[in-house]
Amino acid sequence: MGYVIAALLVALVLWIIIDNRRLSVSRYTVCDRDFPNEFIGFRIVQLSDIHGARFGKENRRLISKIAAQNPDIILITGDLIDVRNPNIERAKELTIKLCEIAPVYFSSGNHEARFEGYKSLLEMLENCGVTVLENRAIEIERKGKTVMLCGITDPRFSTDYDYSNSLRVVKEELKTFEKYSEDYRILLSHRPELFEAYREAKINLVFSGHAHGGQFRFPIVGGLFVPLEGFFPKYDSGIFIDSKTSMIVSRGIGRSIIPFRIGNPPDIVVAELTKAPL
């Protein structure tokens, strides 16, 4: 009996190691009648919560997987680095390669907010060709039509930040984009638990992360635990729709406090825009 238990434990460990090195792709079709017809088929790749992870030498496996998706743009929705071990050279290595595939856009996460060298990180990203979206919006043009791509800083950057006032901070940040209310607006925002704010601001499409898919995932049940959402969180992974706002939550690429994931392989998001039927 002891040999059986030992064999099962070895098998479990091997499965966790292999699963943590496997890159999965989560595909979503965003059906919306509000974006311009010219954006039908527009493909977005999202990376979130990379935390300095590497897949193969110089991240070749990750880069190859992303390139195979043929993205029109690439979004990084926070926690590119891990504040406990902020490997800027590794982040630079990755972003240079990403910029060779498609235009790259970045918004911050809570690890960037805690990183004392954040300004140098931003300078590095911009030098690599990444567009940093800190409470600002830019036009994305396709076939003569445009949508607005918006990004906000993580609420932890706020001087009076507290877990209890994240919603207020983000609602204030989102006022920046009220002047684009007639445009189709895509938002990069790290925190999925603040979906209420995105819906109230009438953002069309949100890309978020932070939850790591609940770190440990189980069939039917989903993610186990997410900070600020608690056990069996609602916004751990997938697409959520309320009124005219859709939010896609990435399970993330890397790991942070807990050094492994269970039933939750690293996640590349691919979202394609299509027109909803009338």
PDB file of C-alpha atoms in Angstrom:
ATOM      1  CA  MET A   1       0.000   0.000   0.000  1.00  0.00           C
ATOM      2  CA  GLY A   2       2.848   2.354   0.836  1.00  0.00           C
ATOM      3  CA  TYR A   3       4.370   1.839  -2.632  1.00  0.00           C
ATOM      4  CA  VAL A   4       1.053   2.709  -4.270  1.00  0.00           C
ATOM      5  CA  ILE A   5       0.750   5.954  -2.291  1.00  0.00           C
ATOM      6  CA  ALA A   6       4.367   6.847  -3.082  1.00  0.00           C
ATOM      7  CA  ALA A   7       3.797   6.166  -6.787  1.00  0.00           C
ATOM      8  CA  LEU A   8       0.677   8.314  -6.781  1.00  0.00           C
ATOM      9  CA  LEU A   9       2.521  11.168  -5.076  1.00  0.00           C
ATOM     10  CA  VAL A  10       5.349  10.966  -7.634  1.00  0.00           C
ATOM     11  CA  ALA A  11       2.808  10.951 -10.461  1.00  0.00           C
ATOM     12  CA  LEU A  12       1.053  13.987  -8.962  1.00  0.00           C
ATOM     13  CA  VAL A  13       4.308  15.936  -8.651  1.00  0.00           C
ATOM     14  CA  LEU A  14       5.290  15.097 -12.238  1.00  0.00           C
ATOM     15  CA  TRP A  15       1.854  16.143 -13.498  1.00  0.00           C
ATOM     16  CA  ILE A  16       2.075  19.481 -11.649  1.00  0.00           C
ATOM     17  CA  ILE A  17       5.560  20.152 -13.069  1.00  0.00           C
ATOM     18  CA  ILE A  18       4.487  19.348 -16.626  1.00  0.00           C
ATOM     19  CA  ASP A  19       1.220  21.288 -16.318  1.00  0.00           C
ATOM     20  CA  ASN A  20       3.054  24.368 -15.035  1.00  0.00           C
ATOM     21  CA  ARG A  21       5.313  24.316 -18.086  1.00  0.00           C
ATOM     22  CA  ARG A  22       2.482  23.799 -20.589  1.00  0.00           C
ATOM     23  CA  LEU A  23       1.206  26.861 -22.419  1.00  0.00           C
ATOM     24  CA  SER A  24      -2.551  26.823 -22.968  1.00  0.00           C
ATOM     25  CA  VAL A  25      -4.558  29.129 -25.242  1.00  0.00           C
ATOM     26  CA  SER A  26      -7.985  30.398 -24.168  1.00  0.00           C
ATOM     27  CA  ARG A  27      -9.998  31.566 -27.181  1.00  0.00           C
ATOM     28  CA  TYR A  28     -12.913  33.975 -26.968  1.00  0.00           C
ATOM     29  CA  THR A  29     -15.195  35.400 -29.625  1.00  0.00           C
ATOM     30  CA  VAL A  30     -16.477  38.829 -28.659  1.00  0.00           C
ATOM     31  CA  CYS A  31     -19.874  39.367 -30.279  1.00  0.00           C
ATOM     32  CA  ASP A  32     -20.783  43.033 -30.311  1.00  0.00           C
ATOM     33  CA  ARG A  33     -22.839  45.120 -32.703  1.00  0.00           C
ATOM     34  CA  ASP A  34     -21.260  48.395 -31.542  1.00  0.00           C
ATOM     35  CA  PHE A  35     -17.743  48.249 -32.968  1.00  0.00           C
ATOM     36  CA  PRO A  36     -17.090  49.321 -36.596  1.00  0.00           C
ATOM     37  CA  ASN A  37     -17.579  46.641 -39.246  1.00  0.00           C
ATOM     38  CA  GLU A  38     -13.969  47.188 -40.268  1.00  0.00           C
ATOM     39  CA  PHE A  39     -12.880  45.523 -37.004  1.00  0.00           C
ATOM     40  CA  ILE A  40     -14.621  42.231 -37.713  1.00  0.00           C
ATOM     41  CA  GLY A  41     -11.923  39.559 -37.370  1.00  0.00           C
ATOM     42  CA  PHE A  42      -9.621  41.843 -35.363  1.00  0.00           C
ATOM     43  CA  ARG A  43      -7.522  39.550 -33.168  1.00  0.00           C
ATOM     44  CA  ILE A  44      -6.145  40.481 -29.752  1.00  0.00           C
ATOM     45  CA  VAL A  45      -3.624  38.464 -27.746  1.00  0.00           C
ATOM     46  CA  GLN A  46      -3.541  39.175 -24.017  1.00  0.00           C
ATOM     47  CA  LEU A  47      -0.760  38.301 -21.588  1.00  0.00           C
ATOM     48  CA  SER A  48      -1.186  38.944 -17.893  1.00  0.00           C
ATOM     49  CA  ASP A  49       0.642  38.287 -14.636  1.00  0.00           C
ATOM     50  CA  ILE A  50       3.846  37.145 -16.324  1.00  0.00           C
ATOM     51  CA  HIS A  51       5.848  37.670 -13.112  1.00  0.00           C
ATOM     52  CA  GLY A  52       9.122  37.207 -14.968  1.00  0.00           C
ATOM     53  CA  ALA A  53       8.247  33.679 -16.119  1.00  0.00           C
ATOM     54  CA  ARG A  54      10.275  32.127 -18.918  1.00  0.00           C
ATOM     55  CA  PHE A  55       9.292  29.307 -21.260  1.00  0.00           C
ATOM     56  CA  GLY A  56      12.330  27.963 -23.049  1.00  0.00           C
ATOM     57  CA  LYS A  57      15.584  29.750 -23.769  1.00  0.00           C
ATOM     58  CA  GLU A  58      14.907  33.474 -24.300  1.00  0.00           C
ATOM     59  CA  ASN A  59      11.204  32.647 -23.938  1.00  0.00           C
ATOM     60  CA  ARG A  60      11.170  31.041 -27.372  1.00  0.00           C
ATOM     61  CA  ARG A  61       8.250  28.711 -26.636  1.00  0.00           C
ATOM     62  CA  LEU A  62       6.074  31.592 -25.453  1.00  0.00           C
ATOM     63  CA  ILE A  63       7.048  33.827 -28.372  1.00  0.00           C
ATOM     64  CA  SER A  64       6.419  31.039 -30.888  1.00  0.00           C
ATOM     65  CA  LYS A  65       2.993  30.303 -29.388  1.00  0.00           C
ATOM     66  CA  ILE A  66       1.984  33.965 -29.555  1.00  0.00           C
ATOM     67  CA  ALA A  67       3.255  34.436 -33.111  1.00  0.00           C
ATOM     68  CA  ALA A  68       1.179  31.435 -34.209  1.00  0.00           C
ATOM     69  CA  GLN A  69      -2.000  33.291 -33.156  1.00  0.00           C
ATOM     70  CA  ASN A  70      -1.417  36.037 -35.793  1.00  0.00           C
ATOM     71  CA  PRO A  71      -2.484  38.878 -33.465  1.00  0.00           C
ATOM     72  CA  ASP A  72      -3.301  42.389 -34.658  1.00  0.00           C
ATOM     73  CA  ILE A  73      -2.240  43.731 -31.248  1.00  0.00           C
ATOM     74  CA  ILE A  74      -0.789  42.324 -28.013  1.00  0.00           C
ATOM     75  CA  LEU A  75      -1.941  43.514 -24.577  1.00  0.00           C
ATOM     76  CA  ILE A  76      -0.010  43.118 -21.312  1.00  0.00           C
ATOM     77  CA  THR A  77      -2.400  43.722 -18.434  1.00  0.00           C
ATOM     78  CA  GLY A  78      -0.077  44.152 -15.480  1.00  0.00           C
ATOM     79  CA  ASP A  79       2.415  42.267 -13.305  1.00  0.00           C
ATOM     80  CA  LEU A  80       4.975  41.884 -16.054  1.00  0.00           C
ATOM     81  CA  ILE A  81       7.537  41.699 -13.251  1.00  0.00           C
ATOM     82  CA  ASP A  82       7.455  40.197  -9.777  1.00  0.00           C
ATOM     83  CA  VAL A  83       8.358  42.785  -7.155  1.00  0.00           C
ATOM     84  CA  ARG A  84      10.198  40.148  -5.096  1.00  0.00           C
ATOM     85  CA  ASN A  85      12.562  39.432  -7.994  1.00  0.00           C
ATOM     86  CA  PRO A  86      12.136  42.162 -10.614  1.00  0.00           C
ATOM     87  CA  ASN A  87      14.190  40.802 -13.510  1.00  0.00           C
ATOM     88  CA  ILE A  88      14.165  43.797 -15.864  1.00  0.00           C
ATOM     89  CA  GLU A  89      16.481  42.147 -18.396  1.00  0.00           C
ATOM     90  CA  ARG A  90      14.099  39.217 -18.736  1.00  0.00           C
ATOM     91  CA  ALA A  91      11.182  41.603 -19.218  1.00  0.00           C
ATOM     92  CA  LYS A  92      13.187  43.469 -21.862  1.00  0.00           C
ATOM     93  CA  GLU A  93      14.087  40.239 -23.626  1.00  0.00           C
ATOM     94  CA  LEU A  94      10.406  39.308 -23.853  1.00  0.00           C
ATOM     95  CA  THR A  95       9.003  42.687 -24.902  1.00  0.00           C
ATOM     96  CA  ILE A  96      11.546  43.158 -27.694  1.00  0.00           C
ATOM     97  CA  LYS A  97      10.407  39.863 -29.233  1.00  0.00           C
ATOM     98  CA  LEU A  98       6.715  40.670 -28.715  1.00  0.00           C
ATOM     99  CA  CYS A  99       7.108  43.999 -30.519  1.00  0.00           C
ATOM    100  CA  GLU A 100       8.454  42.114 -33.545  1.00  0.00           C
ATOM    101  CA  ILE A 101       5.131  40.218 -33.763  1.00  0.00           C
ATOM    102  CA  ALA A 102       2.573  43.043 -33.382  1.00  0.00           C
ATOM    103  CA  PRO A 103       2.070  46.417 -31.647  1.00  0.00           C
ATOM    104  CA  VAL A 104       2.272  45.925 -27.856  1.00  0.00           C
ATOM    105  CA  TYR A 105       0.321  47.872 -25.215  1.00  0.00           C
ATOM    106  CA  PHE A 106       0.925  47.781 -21.464  1.00  0.00           C
ATOM    107  CA  SER A 107      -0.985  48.762 -18.334  1.00  0.00           C
ATOM    108  CA  SER A 108       0.265  48.307 -14.796  1.00  0.00           C
ATOM    109  CA  GLY A 109      -0.566  45.813 -12.055  1.00  0.00           C
ATOM    110  CA  ASN A 110      -0.121  45.782  -8.302  1.00  0.00           C
ATOM    111  CA  HIS A 111       3.465  44.457  -8.581  1.00  0.00           C
ATOM    112  CA  GLU A 112       4.481  47.449 -10.713  1.00  0.00           C
ATOM    113  CA  ALA A 113       2.836  49.718  -8.136  1.00  0.00           C
ATOM    114  CA  ARG A 114       5.069  48.250  -5.426  1.00  0.00           C
ATOM    115  CA  PHE A 115       8.250  48.358  -7.520  1.00  0.00           C
ATOM    116  CA  GLU A 116      10.603  51.229  -6.646  1.00  0.00           C
ATOM    117  CA  GLY A 117      12.175  51.074 -10.101  1.00  0.00           C
ATOM    118  CA  TYR A 118       8.867  51.490 -11.933  1.00  0.00           C
ATOM    119  CA  LYS A 119       9.994  54.583 -13.858  1.00  0.00           C
ATOM    120  CA  SER A 120      13.016  52.733 -15.215  1.00  0.00           C
ATOM    121  CA  LEU A 121      10.738  49.830 -16.187  1.00  0.00           C
ATOM    122  CA  LEU A 122       8.484  52.207 -18.138  1.00  0.00           C
ATOM    123  CA  GLU A 123      11.492  53.753 -19.854  1.00  0.00           C
ATOM    124  CA  MET A 124      12.699  50.297 -20.871  1.00  0.00           C
ATOM    125  CA  LEU A 125       9.268  49.342 -22.243  1.00  0.00           C
ATOM    126  CA  GLU A 126       8.975  52.521 -24.274  1.00  0.00           C
ATOM    127  CA  ASN A 127      12.502  52.089 -25.651  1.00  0.00           C
ATOM    128  CA  CYS A 128      11.509  48.579 -26.765  1.00  0.00           C
ATOM    129  CA  GLY A 129       8.528  50.009 -28.652  1.00  0.00           C
ATOM    130  CA  VAL A 130       5.758  49.236 -26.143  1.00  0.00           C
ATOM    131  CA  THR A 131       2.952  51.784 -25.781  1.00  0.00           C
ATOM    132  CA  VAL A 132       2.288  52.402 -22.077  1.00  0.00           C
ATOM    133  CA  LEU A 133      -1.300  53.296 -21.210  1.00  0.00           C
ATOM    134  CA  GLU A 134      -1.388  55.140 -17.895  1.00  0.00           C
ATOM    135  CA  ASN A 135      -4.841  56.699 -17.576  1.00  0.00           C
ATOM    136  CA  ARG A 136      -4.837  57.569 -21.240  1.00  0.00           C
ATOM    137  CA  ALA A 137      -6.339  56.377 -24.494  1.00  0.00           C
ATOM    138  CA  ILE A 138      -5.094  56.077 -28.056  1.00  0.00           C
ATOM    139  CA  GLU A 139      -6.797  55.391 -31.362  1.00  0.00           C
ATOM    140  CA  ILE A 140      -6.428  52.016 -33.014  1.00  0.00           C
ATOM    141  CA  GLU A 141      -7.103  52.340 -36.732  1.00  0.00           C
ATOM    142  CA  ARG A 142      -8.197  49.673 -39.181  1.00  0.00           C
ATOM    143  CA  LYS A 143      -9.346  50.247 -42.744  1.00  0.00           C
ATOM    144  CA  GLY A 144      -9.988  53.917 -42.025  1.00  0.00           C
ATOM    145  CA  LYS A 145     -12.092  53.357 -38.872  1.00  0.00           C
ATOM    146  CA  THR A 146     -10.974  53.633 -35.242  1.00  0.00           C
ATOM    147  CA  VAL A 147     -11.664  52.317 -31.752  1.00  0.00           C
ATOM    148  CA  MET A 148     -10.227  53.713 -28.531  1.00  0.00           C
ATOM    149  CA  LEU A 149      -7.725  51.610 -26.582  1.00  0.00           C
ATOM    150  CA  CYS A 150      -7.640  52.772 -22.954  1.00  0.00           C
ATOM    151  CA  GLY A 151      -5.524  51.839 -19.955  1.00  0.00           C
ATOM    152  CA  ILE A 152      -5.551  52.726 -16.276  1.00  0.00           C
ATOM    153  CA  THR A 153      -2.904  52.462 -13.587  1.00  0.00           C
ATOM    154  CA  ASP A 154      -3.434  49.950 -10.814  1.00  0.00           C
ATOM    155  CA  PRO A 155      -5.305  51.531  -7.867  1.00  0.00           C
ATOM    156  CA  ARG A 156      -2.373  50.681  -5.605  1.00  0.00           C
ATOM    157  CA  PHE A 157      -0.549  53.650  -7.147  1.00  0.00           C
ATOM    158  CA  SER A 158      -3.025  55.970  -5.408  1.00  0.00           C
ATOM    159  CA  THR A 159      -1.462  57.876  -2.500  1.00  0.00           C
ATOM    160  CA  ASP A 160      -4.446  57.030  -0.268  1.00  0.00           C
ATOM    161  CA  TYR A 161      -4.757  53.432  -1.503  1.00  0.00           C
ATOM    162  CA  ASP A 162      -6.513  50.907   0.687  1.00  0.00           C
ATOM    163  CA  TYR A 163      -8.222  47.679  -0.324  1.00  0.00           C
ATOM    164  CA  SER A 164     -11.528  49.240   0.653  1.00  0.00           C
ATOM    165  CA  ASN A 165     -11.253  52.211  -1.712  1.00  0.00           C
ATOM    166  CA  SER A 166     -10.055  50.490  -4.912  1.00  0.00           C
ATOM    167  CA  LEU A 167     -13.490  50.869  -6.491  1.00  0.00           C
ATOM    168  CA  ARG A 168     -13.570  54.605  -5.807  1.00  0.00           C
ATOM    169  CA  VAL A 169     -10.040  55.090  -7.177  1.00  0.00           C
ATOM    170  CA  VAL A 170     -10.798  53.220 -10.395  1.00  0.00           C
ATOM    171  CA  LYS A 171     -14.114  55.003 -10.936  1.00  0.00           C
ATOM    172  CA  GLU A 172     -12.204  58.276 -10.732  1.00  0.00           C
ATOM    173  CA  GLU A 173      -9.593  57.047 -13.216  1.00  0.00           C
ATOM    174  CA  LEU A 174     -12.272  55.939 -15.663  1.00  0.00           C
ATOM    175  CA  LYS A 175     -13.616  59.493 -15.882  1.00  0.00           C
ATOM    176  CA  THR A 176     -10.599  60.136 -18.134  1.00  0.00           C
ATOM    177  CA  PHE A 177     -12.402  58.253 -20.902  1.00  0.00           C
ATOM    178  CA  GLU A 178     -15.852  59.856 -20.650  1.00  0.00           C
ATOM    179  CA  LYS A 179     -15.019  62.149 -23.582  1.00  0.00           C
ATOM    180  CA  TYR A 180     -14.746  59.047 -25.788  1.00  0.00           C
ATOM    181  CA  SER A 181     -18.199  57.757 -24.841  1.00  0.00           C
ATOM    182  CA  GLU A 182     -19.358  57.779 -28.472  1.00  0.00           C
ATOM    183  CA  ASP A 183     -16.439  55.551 -29.480  1.00  0.00           C
ATOM    184  CA  TYR A 184     -15.981  51.817 -29.022  1.00  0.00           C
ATOM    185  CA  ARG A 185     -13.700  51.574 -25.975  1.00  0.00           C
ATOM    186  CA  ILE A 186     -11.386  48.695 -25.087  1.00  0.00           C
ATOM    187  CA  LEU A 187      -9.859  48.905 -21.603  1.00  0.00           C
ATOM    188  CA  LEU A 188      -6.733  47.373 -20.061  1.00  0.00           C
ATOM    189  CA  SER A 189      -7.261  47.108 -16.310  1.00  0.00           C
ATOM    190  CA  HIS A 190      -5.525  44.662 -13.997  1.00  0.00           C
ATOM    191  CA  ARG A 191      -8.341  44.077 -11.486  1.00  0.00           C
ATOM    192  CA  PRO A 192     -11.378  41.966 -12.463  1.00  0.00           C
ATOM    193  CA  GLU A 193     -13.147  42.382  -9.111  1.00  0.00           C
ATOM    194  CA  LEU A 194     -13.869  46.002 -10.101  1.00  0.00           C
ATOM    195  CA  PHE A 195     -16.198  44.979 -12.946  1.00  0.00           C
ATOM    196  CA  GLU A 196     -18.917  47.185 -11.441  1.00  0.00           C
ATOM    197  CA  ALA A 197     -16.818  50.277 -12.224  1.00  0.00           C
ATOM    198  CA  TYR A 198     -16.201  49.212 -15.839  1.00  0.00           C
ATOM    199  CA  ARG A 199     -19.913  48.545 -16.370  1.00  0.00           C
ATOM    200  CA  GLU A 200     -20.939  51.887 -14.860  1.00  0.00           C
ATOM    201  CA  ALA A 201     -18.429  53.655 -17.109  1.00  0.00           C
ATOM    202  CA  LYS A 202     -20.011  51.830 -20.090  1.00  0.00           C
ATOM    203  CA  ILE A 203     -16.697  50.437 -21.282  1.00  0.00           C
ATOM    204  CA  ASN A 204     -17.350  48.055 -24.173  1.00  0.00           C
ATOM    205  CA  LEU A 205     -14.612  45.476 -23.665  1.00  0.00           C
ATOM    206  CA  VAL A 206     -12.234  44.991 -20.717  1.00  0.00           C
ATOM    207  CA  PHE A 207      -9.097  42.847 -20.500  1.00  0.00           C
ATOM    208  CA  SER A 208      -8.099  41.955 -16.942  1.00  0.00           C
ATOM    209  CA  GLY A 209      -5.947  39.506 -14.983  1.00  0.00           C
ATOM    210  CA  HIS A 210      -4.675  39.512 -11.382  1.00  0.00           C
ATOM    211  CA  ALA A 211      -6.690  36.463 -10.272  1.00  0.00           C
ATOM    212  CA  HIS A 212      -4.235  33.808 -11.562  1.00  0.00           C
ATOM    213  CA  GLY A 213      -7.320  31.724 -12.331  1.00  0.00           C
ATOM    214  CA  GLY A 214      -7.750  31.089  -8.626  1.00  0.00           C
ATOM    215  CA  GLN A 215      -4.254  29.469  -8.574  1.00  0.00           C
ATOM    216  CA  PHE A 216      -5.706  25.993  -7.964  1.00  0.00           C
ATOM    217  CA  ARG A 217      -8.558  25.014 -10.310  1.00  0.00           C
ATOM    218  CA  PHE A 218     -11.014  22.161 -10.057  1.00  0.00           C
ATOM    219  CA  PRO A 219     -13.520  20.749 -12.552  1.00  0.00           C
ATOM    220  CA  ILE A 220     -16.961  22.421 -12.406  1.00  0.00           C
ATOM    221  CA  VAL A 221     -15.991  24.456  -9.311  1.00  0.00           C
ATOM    222  CA  GLY A 222     -13.307  26.598 -11.001  1.00  0.00           C
ATOM    223  CA  GLY A 223     -10.725  28.634  -9.092  1.00  0.00           C
ATOM    224  CA  LEU A 224     -10.116  28.106  -5.383  1.00  0.00           C
ATOM    225  CA  PHE A 225      -9.105  31.522  -4.044  1.00  0.00           C
ATOM    226  CA  VAL A 226      -8.396  35.066  -5.249  1.00  0.00           C
ATOM    227  CA  PRO A 227      -7.303  38.001  -3.041  1.00  0.00           C
ATOM    228  CA  LEU A 228     -10.161  40.472  -2.500  1.00  0.00           C
ATOM    229  CA  GLU A 229     -12.634  37.968  -3.979  1.00  0.00           C
ATOM    230  CA  GLY A 230     -12.135  35.150  -1.472  1.00  0.00           C
ATOM    231  CA  PHE A 231     -12.833  31.458  -1.966  1.00  0.00           C
ATOM    232  CA  PHE A 232     -14.477  30.222  -5.182  1.00  0.00           C
ATOM    233  CA  PRO A 233     -14.343  33.688  -6.772  1.00  0.00           C
ATOM    234  CA  LYS A 234     -16.718  34.867  -9.464  1.00  0.00           C
ATOM    235  CA  TYR A 235     -14.173  36.657 -11.637  1.00  0.00           C
ATOM    236  CA  ASP A 236     -11.352  34.117 -11.804  1.00  0.00           C
ATOM    237  CA  SER A 237     -11.219  33.247 -15.515  1.00  0.00           C
ATOM    238  CA  GLY A 238     -13.258  33.555 -18.685  1.00  0.00           C
ATOM    239  CA  ILE A 239     -15.598  36.104 -20.215  1.00  0.00           C
ATOM    240  CA  PHE A 240     -18.241  37.994 -18.240  1.00  0.00           C
ATOM    241  CA  ILE A 241     -21.008  40.097 -19.782  1.00  0.00           C
ATOM    242  CA  ASP A 242     -23.269  42.600 -18.060  1.00  0.00           C
ATOM    243  CA  SER A 243     -25.339  45.091 -20.018  1.00  0.00           C
ATOM    244  CA  LYS A 244     -23.086  46.348 -22.839  1.00  0.00           C
ATOM    245  CA  THR A 245     -19.794  45.581 -21.066  1.00  0.00           C
ATOM    246  CA  SER A 246     -17.785  42.412 -21.668  1.00  0.00           C
ATOM    247  CA  MET A 247     -14.761  41.519 -19.522  1.00  0.00           C
ATOM    248  CA  ILE A 248     -12.176  38.861 -20.335  1.00  0.00           C
ATOM    249  CA  VAL A 249     -10.134  37.615 -17.376  1.00  0.00           C
ATOM    250  CA  SER A 250      -6.820  35.902 -18.106  1.00  0.00           C
ATOM    251  CA  ARG A 251      -5.570  33.145 -15.800  1.00  0.00           C
ATOM    252  CA  GLY A 252      -2.086  34.585 -16.246  1.00  0.00           C
ATOM    253  CA  ILE A 253       1.276  33.207 -17.286  1.00  0.00           C
ATOM    254  CA  GLY A 254       3.419  33.170 -14.153  1.00  0.00           C
ATOM    255  CA  ARG A 255       3.347  32.511 -10.442  1.00  0.00           C
ATOM    256  CA  SER A 256       3.873  34.759  -7.450  1.00  0.00           C
ATOM    257  CA  ILE A 257       3.544  33.914  -3.743  1.00  0.00           C
ATOM    258  CA  ILE A 258       2.612  30.268  -4.357  1.00  0.00           C
ATOM    259  CA  PRO A 259       5.319  28.783  -6.614  1.00  0.00           C
ATOM    260  CA  PHE A 260       3.058  26.402  -8.548  1.00  0.00           C
ATOM    261  CA  ARG A 261      -0.410  26.124 -10.089  1.00  0.00           C
ATOM    262  CA  ILE A 262      -2.736  23.103 -10.010  1.00  0.00           C
ATOM    263  CA  GLY A 263      -5.131  22.306 -12.855  1.00  0.00           C
ATOM    264  CA  ASN A 264      -4.332  25.750 -14.168  1.00  0.00           C
ATOM    265  CA  PRO A 265      -1.647  25.855 -16.891  1.00  0.00           C
ATOM    266  CA  PRO A 266      -0.205  29.227 -17.984  1.00  0.00           C
ATOM    267  CA  ASP A 267      -2.778  31.040 -20.084  1.00  0.00           C
ATOM    268  CA  ILE A 268      -2.512  32.988 -23.353  1.00  0.00           C
ATOM    269  CA  VAL A 269      -5.775  34.746 -24.230  1.00  0.00           C
ATOM    270  CA  VAL A 270      -6.847  35.161 -27.853  1.00  0.00           C
ATOM    271  CA  ALA A 271      -9.937  37.305 -28.440  1.00  0.00           C
ATOM    272  CA  GLU A 272     -11.455  37.875 -31.866  1.00  0.00           C
ATOM    273  CA  LEU A 273     -14.072  40.535 -32.572  1.00  0.00           C
ATOM    274  CA  THR A 274     -17.169  39.609 -34.516  1.00  0.00           C
ATOM    275  CA  LYS A 275     -20.486  41.277 -35.163  1.00  0.00           C
ATOM    276  CA  ALA A 276     -23.451  40.266 -33.050  1.00  0.00           C
ATOM    277  CA  PRO A 277     -26.647  39.527 -34.972  1.00  0.00           C
ATOM    278  CA  LEU A 278     -29.314  42.228 -34.920  1.00  0.00           C
TER     279      LEU A 278
END
